[in-house]
């Protein structure tokens, strides 16, 4: 399922959505010197990877998802980013879950 989703996303059909998401992220992170962006439910990392590329090296982008298979695929493809397997509800409730 993860590879099928990645193959679908890489056809470019959702690229306009991704570009708008990146535009908004740039707009809202611009005032910050080194923003931290969390992608909750990052799946196989398609949007996380594109977002990190758009924001550049000045931003720290992290992805997390409940699916081990999806996170494994994301970490394999986007080696320069950090990913974790965790439920969003658990992650948001535990401050020590943040990796700095």
Short mmCIF file of C-alpha atoms in Angstrom, two decimals:
data_model
loop_
_atom_site.label_atom_id
_atom_site.label_comp_id
_atom_site.label_asym_id
_atom_site.label_seq_id
_atom_site.Cartn_x
_atom_site.Cartn_y
_atom_site.Cartn_z
CA UNK A 1 0.00 0.00 0.00
CA UNK A 2 2.83 2.40 0.84
CA UNK A 3 4.54 1.85 -2.51
CA UNK A 4 1.22 2.27 -4.36
CA UNK A 5 0.58 5.57 -2.59
CA UNK A 6 4.09 6.79 -3.38
CA UNK A 7 3.72 5.78 -7.04
CA UNK A 8 0.41 7.67 -7.23
CA UNK A 9 1.81 10.81 -5.60
CA UNK A 10 4.84 10.80 -7.87
CA UNK A 11 2.58 11.04 -10.94
CA UNK A 12 2.33 14.75 -10.10
CA UNK A 13 -1.44 14.88 -9.67
CA UNK A 14 -1.07 16.30 -6.16
CA UNK A 15 1.88 18.55 -6.99
CA UNK A 16 -0.29 21.73 -7.11
CA UNK A 17 -1.56 20.97 -3.60
CA UNK A 18 2.00 20.37 -2.41
CA UNK A 19 3.19 23.63 -3.97
CA UNK A 20 0.42 25.58 -2.23
CA UNK A 21 1.25 23.89 1.06
CA UNK A 22 4.91 24.83 0.57
CA UNK A 23 3.96 28.43 -0.27
CA UNK A 24 1.94 28.73 2.93
CA UNK A 25 4.69 27.11 5.00
CA UNK A 26 7.21 29.59 3.61
CA UNK A 27 4.85 32.46 4.40
CA UNK A 28 4.24 31.38 8.00
CA UNK A 29 7.82 30.37 8.81
CA UNK A 30 9.45 33.44 7.25
CA UNK A 31 9.53 35.45 10.51
CA UNK A 32 11.47 32.68 12.27
CA UNK A 33 15.22 32.27 12.01
CA UNK A 34 15.23 28.49 12.33
CA UNK A 35 11.66 27.15 12.29
CA UNK A 36 10.74 23.61 13.29
CA UNK A 37 8.00 22.00 11.22
CA UNK A 38 6.25 18.79 12.26
CA UNK A 39 4.39 16.73 9.66
CA UNK A 40 1.83 14.70 11.61
CA UNK A 41 0.72 11.70 9.58
CA UNK A 42 3.64 12.01 7.16
CA UNK A 43 3.02 8.63 5.55
CA UNK A 44 5.77 7.73 3.08
CA UNK A 45 7.19 11.26 3.28
CA UNK A 46 6.07 12.77 -0.04
CA UNK A 47 4.87 16.07 1.42
CA UNK A 48 7.53 16.09 4.14
CA UNK A 49 10.31 15.79 1.58
CA UNK A 50 8.89 18.46 -0.71
CA UNK A 51 8.29 20.76 2.26
CA UNK A 52 11.85 20.34 3.52
CA UNK A 53 13.16 21.08 0.04
CA UNK A 54 11.02 24.22 -0.23
CA UNK A 55 11.96 25.53 3.21
CA UNK A 56 15.65 24.88 2.71
CA UNK A 57 18.38 24.19 5.20
CA UNK A 58 17.35 26.92 7.63
CA UNK A 59 14.29 24.90 8.73
CA UNK A 60 14.15 21.62 10.63
CA UNK A 61 11.41 19.38 9.28
CA UNK A 62 10.32 16.22 11.09
CA UNK A 63 7.75 13.65 10.03
CA UNK A 64 5.87 11.16 12.15
CA UNK A 65 3.26 8.55 11.42
CA UNK A 66 1.65 5.56 13.09
CA UNK A 67 2.63 3.22 10.21
CA UNK A 68 6.02 1.55 10.60
CA UNK A 69 6.07 0.60 6.92
CA UNK A 70 5.37 4.16 5.81
CA UNK A 71 7.98 5.67 8.12
CA UNK A 72 10.55 3.11 6.99
CA UNK A 73 9.88 4.06 3.35
CA UNK A 74 10.09 7.78 4.17
CA UNK A 75 13.38 7.41 6.04
CA UNK A 76 14.84 5.35 3.23
CA UNK A 77 13.94 7.87 0.51
CA UNK A 78 14.57 11.10 2.44
CA UNK A 79 17.75 10.24 4.34
CA UNK A 80 18.48 13.81 5.39
CA UNK A 81 15.20 14.14 7.31
CA UNK A 82 14.08 12.70 10.63
CA UNK A 83 11.05 10.45 10.94
CA UNK A 84 9.47 8.62 13.87
CA UNK A 85 6.81 5.99 14.37
CA UNK A 86 4.32 7.40 16.85
CA UNK A 87 0.63 8.26 17.07
CA UNK A 88 -0.04 11.99 16.84
CA UNK A 89 -2.04 11.96 20.08
CA UNK A 90 0.84 10.31 21.93
CA UNK A 91 3.46 12.59 20.37
CA UNK A 92 1.62 15.79 21.21
CA UNK A 93 1.09 14.76 24.82
CA UNK A 94 4.70 13.87 25.54
CA UNK A 95 7.14 16.76 25.37
CA UNK A 96 10.06 14.40 25.80
CA UNK A 97 9.14 12.78 22.46
CA UNK A 98 10.62 15.77 20.62
CA UNK A 99 14.05 15.15 19.13
CA UNK A 100 16.27 18.22 19.01
#
